[in-house]
mmCIF file of C-alpha atoms in Angstrom:
data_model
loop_
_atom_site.group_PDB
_atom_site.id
_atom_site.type_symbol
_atom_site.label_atom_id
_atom_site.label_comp_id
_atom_site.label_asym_id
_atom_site.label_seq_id
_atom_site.Cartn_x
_atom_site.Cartn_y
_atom_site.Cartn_z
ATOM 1 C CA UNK A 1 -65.178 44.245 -4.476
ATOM 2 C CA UNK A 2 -62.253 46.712 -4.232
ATOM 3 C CA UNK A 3 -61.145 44.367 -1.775
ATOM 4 C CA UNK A 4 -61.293 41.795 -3.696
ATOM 5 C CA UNK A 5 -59.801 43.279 -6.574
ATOM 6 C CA UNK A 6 -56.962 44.904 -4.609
ATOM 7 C CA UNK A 7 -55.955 41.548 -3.066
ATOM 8 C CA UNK A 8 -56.398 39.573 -6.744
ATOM 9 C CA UNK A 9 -53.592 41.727 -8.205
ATOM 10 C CA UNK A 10 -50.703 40.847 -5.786
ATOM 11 C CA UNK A 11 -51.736 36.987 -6.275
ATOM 12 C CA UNK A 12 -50.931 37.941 -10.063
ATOM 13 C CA UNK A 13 -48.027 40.315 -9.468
ATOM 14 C CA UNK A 14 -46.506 36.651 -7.243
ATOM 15 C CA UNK A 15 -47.936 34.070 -9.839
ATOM 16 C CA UNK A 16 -45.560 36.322 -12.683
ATOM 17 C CA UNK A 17 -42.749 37.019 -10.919
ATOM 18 C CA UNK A 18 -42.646 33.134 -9.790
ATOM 19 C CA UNK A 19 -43.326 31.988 -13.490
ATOM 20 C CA UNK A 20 -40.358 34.143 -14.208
ATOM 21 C CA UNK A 21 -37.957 33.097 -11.903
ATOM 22 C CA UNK A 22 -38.894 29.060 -12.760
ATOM 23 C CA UNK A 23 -38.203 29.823 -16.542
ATOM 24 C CA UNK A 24 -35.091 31.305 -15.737
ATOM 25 C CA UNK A 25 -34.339 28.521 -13.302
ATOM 26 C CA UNK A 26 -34.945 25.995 -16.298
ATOM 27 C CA UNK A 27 -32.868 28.265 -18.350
ATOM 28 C CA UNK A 28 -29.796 28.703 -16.691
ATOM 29 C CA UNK A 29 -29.964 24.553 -16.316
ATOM 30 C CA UNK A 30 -30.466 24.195 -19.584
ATOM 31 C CA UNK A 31 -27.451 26.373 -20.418
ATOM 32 C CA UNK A 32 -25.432 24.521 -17.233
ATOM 33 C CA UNK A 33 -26.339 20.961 -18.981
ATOM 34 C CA UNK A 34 -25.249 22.164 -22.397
ATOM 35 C CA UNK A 35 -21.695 23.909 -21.637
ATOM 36 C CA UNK A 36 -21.404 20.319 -20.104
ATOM 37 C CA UNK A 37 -21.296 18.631 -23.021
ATOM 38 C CA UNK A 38 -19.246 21.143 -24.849
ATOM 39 C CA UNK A 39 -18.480 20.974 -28.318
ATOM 40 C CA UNK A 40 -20.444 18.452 -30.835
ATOM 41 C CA UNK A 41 -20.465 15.297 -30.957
ATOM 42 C CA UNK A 42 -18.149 14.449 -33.235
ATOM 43 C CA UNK A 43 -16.134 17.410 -32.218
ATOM 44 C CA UNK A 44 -16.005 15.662 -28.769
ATOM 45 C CA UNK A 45 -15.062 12.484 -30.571
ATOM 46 C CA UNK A 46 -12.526 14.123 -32.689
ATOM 47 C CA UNK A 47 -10.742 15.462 -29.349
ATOM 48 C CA UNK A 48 -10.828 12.194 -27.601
ATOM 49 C CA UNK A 49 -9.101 10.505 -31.166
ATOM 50 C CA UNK A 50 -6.323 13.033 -30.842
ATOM 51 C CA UNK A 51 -6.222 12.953 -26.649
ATOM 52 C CA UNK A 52 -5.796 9.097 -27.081
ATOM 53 C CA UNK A 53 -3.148 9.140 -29.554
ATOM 54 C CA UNK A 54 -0.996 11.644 -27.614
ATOM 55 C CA UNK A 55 -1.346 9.760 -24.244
ATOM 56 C CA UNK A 56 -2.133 6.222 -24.921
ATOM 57 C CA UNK A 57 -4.637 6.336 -21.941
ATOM 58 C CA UNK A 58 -7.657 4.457 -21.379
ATOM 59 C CA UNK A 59 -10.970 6.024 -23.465
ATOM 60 C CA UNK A 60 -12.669 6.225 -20.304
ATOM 61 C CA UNK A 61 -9.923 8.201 -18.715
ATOM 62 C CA UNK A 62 -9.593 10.184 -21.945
ATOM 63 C CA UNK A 63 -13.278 11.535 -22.040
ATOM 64 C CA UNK A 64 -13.182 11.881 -17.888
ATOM 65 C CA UNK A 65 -9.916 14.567 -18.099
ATOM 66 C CA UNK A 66 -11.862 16.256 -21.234
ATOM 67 C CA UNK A 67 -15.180 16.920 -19.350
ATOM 68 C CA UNK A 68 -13.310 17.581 -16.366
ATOM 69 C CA UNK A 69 -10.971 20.357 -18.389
ATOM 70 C CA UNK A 70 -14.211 21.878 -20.581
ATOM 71 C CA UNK A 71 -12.439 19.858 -23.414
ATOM 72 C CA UNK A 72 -9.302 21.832 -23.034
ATOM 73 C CA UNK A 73 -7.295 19.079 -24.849
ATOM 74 C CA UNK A 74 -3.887 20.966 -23.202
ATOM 75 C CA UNK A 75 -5.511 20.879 -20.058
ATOM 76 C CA UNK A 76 -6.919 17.118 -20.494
ATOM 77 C CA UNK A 77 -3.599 15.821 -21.106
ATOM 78 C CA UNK A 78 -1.997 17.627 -18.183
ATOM 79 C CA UNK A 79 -4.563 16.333 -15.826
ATOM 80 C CA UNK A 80 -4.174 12.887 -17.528
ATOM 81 C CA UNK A 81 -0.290 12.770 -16.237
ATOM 82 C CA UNK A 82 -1.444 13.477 -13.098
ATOM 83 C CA UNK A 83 -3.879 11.155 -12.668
ATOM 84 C CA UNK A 84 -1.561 8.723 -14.197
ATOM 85 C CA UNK A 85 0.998 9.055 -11.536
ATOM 86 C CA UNK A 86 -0.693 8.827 -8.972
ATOM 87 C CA UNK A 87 -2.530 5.972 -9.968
ATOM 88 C CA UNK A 88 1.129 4.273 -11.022
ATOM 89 C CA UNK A 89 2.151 4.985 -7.653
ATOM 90 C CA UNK A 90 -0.740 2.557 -5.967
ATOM 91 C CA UNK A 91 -0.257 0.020 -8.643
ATOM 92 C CA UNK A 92 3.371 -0.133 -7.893
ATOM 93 C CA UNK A 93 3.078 -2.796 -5.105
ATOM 94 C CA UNK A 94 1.244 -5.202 -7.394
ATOM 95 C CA UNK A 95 3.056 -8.272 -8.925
ATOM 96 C CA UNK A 96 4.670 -8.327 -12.217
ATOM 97 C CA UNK A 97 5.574 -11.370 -13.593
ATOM 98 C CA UNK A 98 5.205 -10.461 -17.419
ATOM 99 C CA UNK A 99 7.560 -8.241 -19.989
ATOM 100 C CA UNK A 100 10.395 -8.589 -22.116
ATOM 101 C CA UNK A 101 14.333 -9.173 -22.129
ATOM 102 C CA UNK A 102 15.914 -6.149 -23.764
ATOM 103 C CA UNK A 103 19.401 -6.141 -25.292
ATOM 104 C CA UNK A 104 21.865 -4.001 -26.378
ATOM 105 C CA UNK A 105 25.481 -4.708 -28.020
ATOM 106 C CA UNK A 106 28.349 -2.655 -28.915
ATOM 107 C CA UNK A 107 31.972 -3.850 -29.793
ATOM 108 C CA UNK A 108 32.914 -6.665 -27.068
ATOM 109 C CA UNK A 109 30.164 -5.725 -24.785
ATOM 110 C CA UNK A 110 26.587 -6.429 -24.257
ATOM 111 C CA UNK A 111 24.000 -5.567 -21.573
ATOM 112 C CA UNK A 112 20.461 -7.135 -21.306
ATOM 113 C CA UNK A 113 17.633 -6.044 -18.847
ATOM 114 C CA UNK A 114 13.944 -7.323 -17.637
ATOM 115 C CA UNK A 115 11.372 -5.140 -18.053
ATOM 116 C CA UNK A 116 8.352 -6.317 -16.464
ATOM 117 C CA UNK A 117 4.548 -6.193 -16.980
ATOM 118 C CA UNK A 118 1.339 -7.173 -15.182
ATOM 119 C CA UNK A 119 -0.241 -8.246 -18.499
ATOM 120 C CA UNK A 120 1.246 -9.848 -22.019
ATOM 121 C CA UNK A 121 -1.011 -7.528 -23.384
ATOM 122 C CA UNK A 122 0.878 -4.497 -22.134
ATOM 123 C CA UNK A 123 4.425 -6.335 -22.996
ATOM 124 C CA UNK A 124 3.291 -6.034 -26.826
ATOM 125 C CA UNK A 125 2.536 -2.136 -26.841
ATOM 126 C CA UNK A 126 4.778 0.019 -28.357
ATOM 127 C CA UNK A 127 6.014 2.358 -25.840
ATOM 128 C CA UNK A 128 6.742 -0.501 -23.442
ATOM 129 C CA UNK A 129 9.294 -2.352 -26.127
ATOM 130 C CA UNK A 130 10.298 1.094 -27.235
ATOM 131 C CA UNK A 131 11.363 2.331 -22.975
ATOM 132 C CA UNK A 132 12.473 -1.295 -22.681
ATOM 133 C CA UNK A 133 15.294 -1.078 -25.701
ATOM 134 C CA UNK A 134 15.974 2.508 -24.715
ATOM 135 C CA UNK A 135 16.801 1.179 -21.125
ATOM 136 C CA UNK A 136 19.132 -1.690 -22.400
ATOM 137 C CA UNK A 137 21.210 1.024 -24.280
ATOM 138 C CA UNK A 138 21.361 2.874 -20.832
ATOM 139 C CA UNK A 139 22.327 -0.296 -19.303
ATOM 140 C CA UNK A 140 25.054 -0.532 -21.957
ATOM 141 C CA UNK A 141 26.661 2.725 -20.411
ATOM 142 C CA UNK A 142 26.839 1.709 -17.098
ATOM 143 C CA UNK A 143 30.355 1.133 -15.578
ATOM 144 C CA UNK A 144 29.953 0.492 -12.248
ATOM 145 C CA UNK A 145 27.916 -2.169 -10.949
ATOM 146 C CA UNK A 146 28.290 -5.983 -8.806
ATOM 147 C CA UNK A 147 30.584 -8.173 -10.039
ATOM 148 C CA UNK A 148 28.652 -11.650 -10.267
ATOM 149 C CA UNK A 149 30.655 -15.091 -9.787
ATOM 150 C CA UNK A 150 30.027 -15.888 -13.193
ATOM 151 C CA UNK A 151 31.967 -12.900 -14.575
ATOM 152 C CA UNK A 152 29.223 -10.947 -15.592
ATOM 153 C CA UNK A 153 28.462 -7.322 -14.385
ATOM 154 C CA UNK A 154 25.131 -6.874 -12.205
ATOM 155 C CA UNK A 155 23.349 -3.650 -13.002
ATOM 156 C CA UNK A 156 20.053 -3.430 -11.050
ATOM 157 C CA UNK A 157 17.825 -0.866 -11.169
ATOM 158 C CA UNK A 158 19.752 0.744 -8.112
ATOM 159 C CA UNK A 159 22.197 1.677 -10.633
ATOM 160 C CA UNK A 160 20.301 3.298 -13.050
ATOM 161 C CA UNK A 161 17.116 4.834 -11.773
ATOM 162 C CA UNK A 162 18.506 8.181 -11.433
ATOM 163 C CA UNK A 163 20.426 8.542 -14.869
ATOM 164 C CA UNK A 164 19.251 10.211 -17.694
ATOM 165 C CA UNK A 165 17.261 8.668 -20.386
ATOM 166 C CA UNK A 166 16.754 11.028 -23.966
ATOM 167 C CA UNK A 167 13.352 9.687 -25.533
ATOM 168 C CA UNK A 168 12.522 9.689 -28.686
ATOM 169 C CA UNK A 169 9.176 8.588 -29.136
ATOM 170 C CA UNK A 170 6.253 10.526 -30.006
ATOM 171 C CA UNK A 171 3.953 9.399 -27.289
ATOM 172 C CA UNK A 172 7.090 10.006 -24.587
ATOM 173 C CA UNK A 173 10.051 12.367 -25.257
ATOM 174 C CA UNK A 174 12.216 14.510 -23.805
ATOM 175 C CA UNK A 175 14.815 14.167 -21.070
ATOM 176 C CA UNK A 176 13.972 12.405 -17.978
ATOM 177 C CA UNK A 177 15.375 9.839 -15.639
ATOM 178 C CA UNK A 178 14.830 6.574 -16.096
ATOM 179 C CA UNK A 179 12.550 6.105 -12.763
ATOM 180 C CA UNK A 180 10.283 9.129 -14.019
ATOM 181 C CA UNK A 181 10.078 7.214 -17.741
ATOM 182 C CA UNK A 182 9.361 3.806 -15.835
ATOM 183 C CA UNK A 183 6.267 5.851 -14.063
ATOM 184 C CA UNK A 184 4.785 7.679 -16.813
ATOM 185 C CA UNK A 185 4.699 4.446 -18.712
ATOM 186 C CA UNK A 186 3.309 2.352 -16.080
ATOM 187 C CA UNK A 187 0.703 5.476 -16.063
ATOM 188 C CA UNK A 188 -0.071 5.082 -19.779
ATOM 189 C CA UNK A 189 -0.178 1.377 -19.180
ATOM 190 C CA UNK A 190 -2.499 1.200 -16.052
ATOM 191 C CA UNK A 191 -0.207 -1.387 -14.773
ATOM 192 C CA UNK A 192 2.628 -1.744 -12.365
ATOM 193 C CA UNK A 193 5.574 -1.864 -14.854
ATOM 194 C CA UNK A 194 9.175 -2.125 -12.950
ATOM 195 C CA UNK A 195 13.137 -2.519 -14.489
ATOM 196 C CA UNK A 196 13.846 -5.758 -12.570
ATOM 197 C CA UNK A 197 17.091 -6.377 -12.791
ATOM 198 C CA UNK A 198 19.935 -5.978 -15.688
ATOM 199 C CA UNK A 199 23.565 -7.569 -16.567
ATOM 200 C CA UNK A 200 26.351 -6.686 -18.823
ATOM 201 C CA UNK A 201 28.676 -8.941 -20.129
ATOM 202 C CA UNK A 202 32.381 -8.545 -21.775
ATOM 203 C CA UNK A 203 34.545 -10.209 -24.030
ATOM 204 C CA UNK A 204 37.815 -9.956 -25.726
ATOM 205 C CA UNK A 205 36.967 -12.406 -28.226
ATOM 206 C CA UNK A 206 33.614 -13.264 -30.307
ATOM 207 C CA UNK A 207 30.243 -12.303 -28.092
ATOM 208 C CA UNK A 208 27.308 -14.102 -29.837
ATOM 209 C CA UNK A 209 23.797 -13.431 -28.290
ATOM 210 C CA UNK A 210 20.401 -14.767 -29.107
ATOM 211 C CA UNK A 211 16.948 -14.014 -27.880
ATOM 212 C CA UNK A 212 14.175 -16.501 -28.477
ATOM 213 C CA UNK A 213 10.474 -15.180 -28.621
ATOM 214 C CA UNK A 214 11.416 -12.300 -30.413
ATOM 215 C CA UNK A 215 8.657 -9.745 -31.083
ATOM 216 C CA UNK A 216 11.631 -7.317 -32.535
ATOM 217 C CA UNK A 217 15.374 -6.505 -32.729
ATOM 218 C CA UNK A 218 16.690 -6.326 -29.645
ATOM 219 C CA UNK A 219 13.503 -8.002 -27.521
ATOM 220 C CA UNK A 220 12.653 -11.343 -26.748
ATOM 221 C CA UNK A 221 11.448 -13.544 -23.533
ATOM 222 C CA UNK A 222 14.778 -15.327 -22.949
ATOM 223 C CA UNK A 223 18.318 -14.983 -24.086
ATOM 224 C CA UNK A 224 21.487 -16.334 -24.197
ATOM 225 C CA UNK A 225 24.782 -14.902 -24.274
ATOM 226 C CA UNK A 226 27.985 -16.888 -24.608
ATOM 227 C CA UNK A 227 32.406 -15.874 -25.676
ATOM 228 C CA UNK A 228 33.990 -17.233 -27.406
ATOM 229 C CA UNK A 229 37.733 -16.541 -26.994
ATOM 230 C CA UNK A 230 40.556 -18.041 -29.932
ATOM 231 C CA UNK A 231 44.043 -18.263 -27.730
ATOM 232 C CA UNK A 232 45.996 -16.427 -30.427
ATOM 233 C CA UNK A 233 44.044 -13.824 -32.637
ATOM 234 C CA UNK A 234 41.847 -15.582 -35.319
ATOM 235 C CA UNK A 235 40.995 -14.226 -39.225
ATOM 236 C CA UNK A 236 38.292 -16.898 -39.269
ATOM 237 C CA UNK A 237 35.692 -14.910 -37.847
ATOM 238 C CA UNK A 238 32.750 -16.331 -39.739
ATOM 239 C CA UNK A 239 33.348 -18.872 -38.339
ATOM 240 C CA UNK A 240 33.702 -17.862 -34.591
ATOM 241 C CA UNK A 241 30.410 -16.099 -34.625
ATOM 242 C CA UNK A 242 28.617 -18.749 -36.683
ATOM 243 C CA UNK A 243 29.337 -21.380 -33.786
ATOM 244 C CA UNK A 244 29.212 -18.376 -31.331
ATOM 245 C CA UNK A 245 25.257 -17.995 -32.431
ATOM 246 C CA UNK A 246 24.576 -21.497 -32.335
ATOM 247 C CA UNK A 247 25.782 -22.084 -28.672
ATOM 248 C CA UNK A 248 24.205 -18.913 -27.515
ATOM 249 C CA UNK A 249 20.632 -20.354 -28.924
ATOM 250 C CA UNK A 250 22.017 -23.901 -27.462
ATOM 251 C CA UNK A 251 22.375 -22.192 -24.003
ATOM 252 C CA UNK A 252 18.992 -21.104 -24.205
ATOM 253 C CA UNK A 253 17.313 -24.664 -25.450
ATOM 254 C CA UNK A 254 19.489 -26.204 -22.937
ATOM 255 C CA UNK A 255 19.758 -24.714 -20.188
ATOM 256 C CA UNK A 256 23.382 -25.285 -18.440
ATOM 257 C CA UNK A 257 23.943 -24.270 -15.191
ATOM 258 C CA UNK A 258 27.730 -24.927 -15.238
ATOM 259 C CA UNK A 259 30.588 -24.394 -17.563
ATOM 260 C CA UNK A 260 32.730 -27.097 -16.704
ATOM 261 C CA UNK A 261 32.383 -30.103 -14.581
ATOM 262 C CA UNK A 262 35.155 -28.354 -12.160
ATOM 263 C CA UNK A 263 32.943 -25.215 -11.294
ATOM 264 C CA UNK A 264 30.181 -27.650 -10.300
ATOM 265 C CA UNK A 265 29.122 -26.370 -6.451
ATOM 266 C CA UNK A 266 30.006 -28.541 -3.954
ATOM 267 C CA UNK A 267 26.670 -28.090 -2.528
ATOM 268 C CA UNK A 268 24.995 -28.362 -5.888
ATOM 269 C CA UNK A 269 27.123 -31.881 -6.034
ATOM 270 C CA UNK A 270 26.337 -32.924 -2.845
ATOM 271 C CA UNK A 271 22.135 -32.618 -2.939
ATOM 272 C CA UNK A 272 22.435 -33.916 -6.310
ATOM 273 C CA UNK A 273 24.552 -37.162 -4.979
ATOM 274 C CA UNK A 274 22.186 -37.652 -1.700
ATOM 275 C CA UNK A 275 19.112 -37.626 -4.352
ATOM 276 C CA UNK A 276 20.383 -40.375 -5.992
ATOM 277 C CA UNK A 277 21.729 -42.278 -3.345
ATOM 278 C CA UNK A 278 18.163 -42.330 -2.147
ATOM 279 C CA UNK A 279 16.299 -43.890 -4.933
ATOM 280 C CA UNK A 280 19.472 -46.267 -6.148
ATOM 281 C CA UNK A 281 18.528 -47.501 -2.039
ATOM 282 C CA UNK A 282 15.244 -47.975 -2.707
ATOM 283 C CA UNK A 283 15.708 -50.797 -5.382
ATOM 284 C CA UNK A 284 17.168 -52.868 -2.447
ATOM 285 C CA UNK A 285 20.552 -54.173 -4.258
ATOM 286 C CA UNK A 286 24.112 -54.281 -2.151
ATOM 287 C CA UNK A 287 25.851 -51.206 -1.448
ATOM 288 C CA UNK A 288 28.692 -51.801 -4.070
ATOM 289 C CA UNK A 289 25.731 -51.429 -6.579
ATOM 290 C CA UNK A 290 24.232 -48.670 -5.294
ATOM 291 C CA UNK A 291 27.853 -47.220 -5.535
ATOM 292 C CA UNK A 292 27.609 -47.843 -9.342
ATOM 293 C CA UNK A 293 24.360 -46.460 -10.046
ATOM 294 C CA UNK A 294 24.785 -43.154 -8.268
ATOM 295 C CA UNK A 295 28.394 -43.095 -10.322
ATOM 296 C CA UNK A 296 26.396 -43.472 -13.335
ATOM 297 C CA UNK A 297 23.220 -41.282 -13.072
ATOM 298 C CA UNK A 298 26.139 -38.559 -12.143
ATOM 299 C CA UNK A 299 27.666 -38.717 -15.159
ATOM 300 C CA UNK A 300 24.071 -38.116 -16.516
ATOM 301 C CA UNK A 301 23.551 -35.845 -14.382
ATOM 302 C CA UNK A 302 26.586 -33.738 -15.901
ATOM 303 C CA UNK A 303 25.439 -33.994 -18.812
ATOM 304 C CA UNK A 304 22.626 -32.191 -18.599
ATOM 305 C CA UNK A 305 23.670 -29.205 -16.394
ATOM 306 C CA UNK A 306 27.913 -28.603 -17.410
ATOM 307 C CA UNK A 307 27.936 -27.089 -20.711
ATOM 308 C CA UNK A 308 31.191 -28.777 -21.724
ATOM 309 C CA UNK A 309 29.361 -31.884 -21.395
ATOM 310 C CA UNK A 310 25.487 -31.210 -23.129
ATOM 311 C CA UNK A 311 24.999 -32.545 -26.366
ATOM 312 C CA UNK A 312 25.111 -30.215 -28.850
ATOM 313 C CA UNK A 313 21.411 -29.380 -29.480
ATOM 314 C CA UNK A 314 22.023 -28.532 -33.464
ATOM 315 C CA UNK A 315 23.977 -31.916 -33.847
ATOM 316 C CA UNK A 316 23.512 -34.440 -31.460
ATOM 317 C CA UNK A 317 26.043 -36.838 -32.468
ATOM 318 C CA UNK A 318 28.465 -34.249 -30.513
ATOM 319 C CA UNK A 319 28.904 -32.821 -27.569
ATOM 320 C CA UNK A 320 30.087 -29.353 -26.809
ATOM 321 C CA UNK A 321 33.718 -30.311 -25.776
ATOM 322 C CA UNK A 322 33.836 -31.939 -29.372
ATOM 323 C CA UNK A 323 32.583 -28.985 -30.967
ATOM 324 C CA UNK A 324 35.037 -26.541 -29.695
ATOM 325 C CA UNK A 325 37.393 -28.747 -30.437
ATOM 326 C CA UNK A 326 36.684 -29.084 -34.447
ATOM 327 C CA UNK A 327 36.372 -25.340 -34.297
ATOM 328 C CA UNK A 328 40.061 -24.829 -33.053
ATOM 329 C CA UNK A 329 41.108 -27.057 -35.748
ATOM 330 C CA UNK A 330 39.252 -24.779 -38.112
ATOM 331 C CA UNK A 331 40.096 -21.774 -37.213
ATOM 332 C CA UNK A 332 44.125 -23.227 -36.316
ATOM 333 C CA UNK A 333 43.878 -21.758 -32.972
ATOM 334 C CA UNK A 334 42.668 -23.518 -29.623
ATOM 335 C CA UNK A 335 39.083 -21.756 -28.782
ATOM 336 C CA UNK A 336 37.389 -21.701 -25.277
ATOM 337 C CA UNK A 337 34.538 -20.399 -24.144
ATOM 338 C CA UNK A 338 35.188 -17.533 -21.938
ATOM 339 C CA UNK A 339 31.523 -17.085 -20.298
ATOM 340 C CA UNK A 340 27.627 -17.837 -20.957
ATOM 341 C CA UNK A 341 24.691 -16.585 -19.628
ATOM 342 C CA UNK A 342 21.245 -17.251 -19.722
ATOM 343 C CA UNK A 343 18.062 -15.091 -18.357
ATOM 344 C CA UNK A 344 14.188 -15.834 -19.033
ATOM 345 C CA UNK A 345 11.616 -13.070 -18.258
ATOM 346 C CA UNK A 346 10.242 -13.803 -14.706
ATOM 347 C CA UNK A 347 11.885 -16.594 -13.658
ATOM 348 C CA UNK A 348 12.274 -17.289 -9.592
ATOM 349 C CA UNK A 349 9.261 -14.827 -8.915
ATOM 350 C CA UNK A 350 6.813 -17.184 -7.676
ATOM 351 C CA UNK A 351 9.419 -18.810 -5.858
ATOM 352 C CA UNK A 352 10.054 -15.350 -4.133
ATOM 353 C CA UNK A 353 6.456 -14.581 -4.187
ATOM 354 C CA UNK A 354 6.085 -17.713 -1.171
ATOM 355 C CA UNK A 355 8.922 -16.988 0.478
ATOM 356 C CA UNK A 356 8.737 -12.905 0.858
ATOM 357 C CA UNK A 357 6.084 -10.718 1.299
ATOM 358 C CA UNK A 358 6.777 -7.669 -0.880
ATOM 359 C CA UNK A 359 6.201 -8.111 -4.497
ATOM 360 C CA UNK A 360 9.126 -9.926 -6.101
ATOM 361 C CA UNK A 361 8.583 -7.636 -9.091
ATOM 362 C CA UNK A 362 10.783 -5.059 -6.826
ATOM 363 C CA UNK A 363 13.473 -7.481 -6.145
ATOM 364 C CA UNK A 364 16.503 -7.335 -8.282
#
């Protein structure tokens, strides 16, 4: 009996001291799985609201950074940038064919640059239009760059990656350089978001610009610039920049590739008149005919690429030539135009997506 006894009390002694150590176990999990969640509900909820606001980020990545920080909101949106970079840094090899045309003007001067998206959807968000406009007013500063044969100043992203860009927005402010604003956008974005390319453009006379699919001021999808230049200084300037804006929206409906029929390439001339040698040959009339036809589908061929030579796409009874031409009767001064320009947001990237290997959204 005493043996019994003495060997029932250490079985007792183990059973509490192994109840004991199981309700702490449960314990200290519970208290593990309830510092977890943190704060209430719609504390938590509160904290992601404001998180999201600051940083534009993804919900998902929102709530991840706040669990991850103990719902340290400071700490959250810290870890958020980081996470953001790095993940902008493996997105930046992905093709962007999307974004916006952003222009800036000043006195004689204008500069437009492409901004460019993986998504529409991102091209419509506020802090992309807002970095793209800030960049075109960058752009507008720049005064060296590659002079293009057309006149018109190349500024790539070569030439302003490392300047400094003052924001003013209250999802991204402060000073930076433009290639650290690019990336913390294309963090807040979750896309590959890259300055393409940019151009300013001069004039002494009447600069008229015009940007068609225009979400804002200053934005659009594609643009046209165009000078007009009086010989001898003008006091009808109503008039300049009323016929300025209408050929600057013409150059974008119409899409010349030429100013005069002069500056048409040789080459350009050349593939166009072997083209239509080719199917005038294939009707099977004498050579003296074919002659005539490809003569004739030239002319019309001018016509639709030399500016001097498009119908005018406000009046079509008139041509451009004939336009100018009333307009230096009205303003008593002969008026020229000094350059155009036109740009559309991704144009030639799939052509350089089959011929190259690295994404086209790199290439200036």
């Amino acid at each position: 009996m005493v043996l019994c006894r003495s060997a029932k009390r250490p079985l007792q002694m183990m059973m509490k001291g192994s109840c004991s150590s199981a309700v702490e176990s449960s314990f200290e999990t519970f208290l593990r799985r309830f510092s977890s969640q943190g704060p209430a509900s719609g504390e938590q909820m509160s904290l992601i609201k404001q998180l999201r606001e600051r940083t534009s980020a993804p919900i998902k990545d929102v709530k991840a950074s706040l669990v991850e920080c103990n719902w340290d909101i400071e700490a959250a949106q810290k870890d958020l940038r980081k996470r953001g970079i790095v993940l902008a840094s493996k997105k930046s090899g992905r093709t962007a064919t999307e974004g916006l045309l952003a222009l800036a003007q000043s006195e004689g001067k204008a500069a437009i640059i492409e901004l460019n998206c993986e998504t529409d959807f991102v091209s419509r968000n506020e802090i992309f239009q807002y970095l793209a406009v800030s960049l075109a007013k960058q752009a507008l500063l720049v005064k060296n760059g590659s002079q293009q044969p057309s006149g018109v100043l190349s500024v790539g992203p070569e030439s302003l990656e490392e300047l400094k860009l003052n924001l003013e927005h209250p999802k991204i402010s402060g000073e930076t350089t433009v290639h650290n604003a690019i990336t913390e956008v294309a963090a807040m974005m979750g896309e590959n978001v890259k300055l393409r390319r940019g151009f300013v453009m001069s004039s002494p006379g009447v600069l008229s610009t015009y940007l068609h699919t225009s979400p804002q001021p200053g934005l659009g999808r594609i643009a046209g610039l165009l000078s007009l230049e009086p010989e001898v200084g003008s006091s009808h300037l109503d008039a300049l920049q009323r016929v300025g804006s209408e050929l600057a929206m013409h150059v974008v409906a119409a899409k010349p590739l030429f100013l005069t029929k002069e500056l048409v390439s040789s080459e350009a001339l050349e593939s166009e008149r072997e083209i239509l040698k080719s199917q005038a040959e294939s009707t099977g009339k004498s050579q003296m005919a074919i002659e005539k036809m490809v003569e004739g589908r030239l002319r019309k061929y001018y016509e639709e690429v030399v500016l001097m030579e498009q119908k005018f796409i406000v009046n079509d009874s008139l041509n451009v030539k004939t336009l100018l031409s009333n307009l230096s009767k009205e303003v008593g001064s002969p008026v020229k135009i000094g350059n155009f320009f036109r740009m559309e947001v991704g144009e030639g990237i799939q052509r350089l997506d089959a011929s190259a290997d690295e994404p086209v959204a790199q290439a200036a």
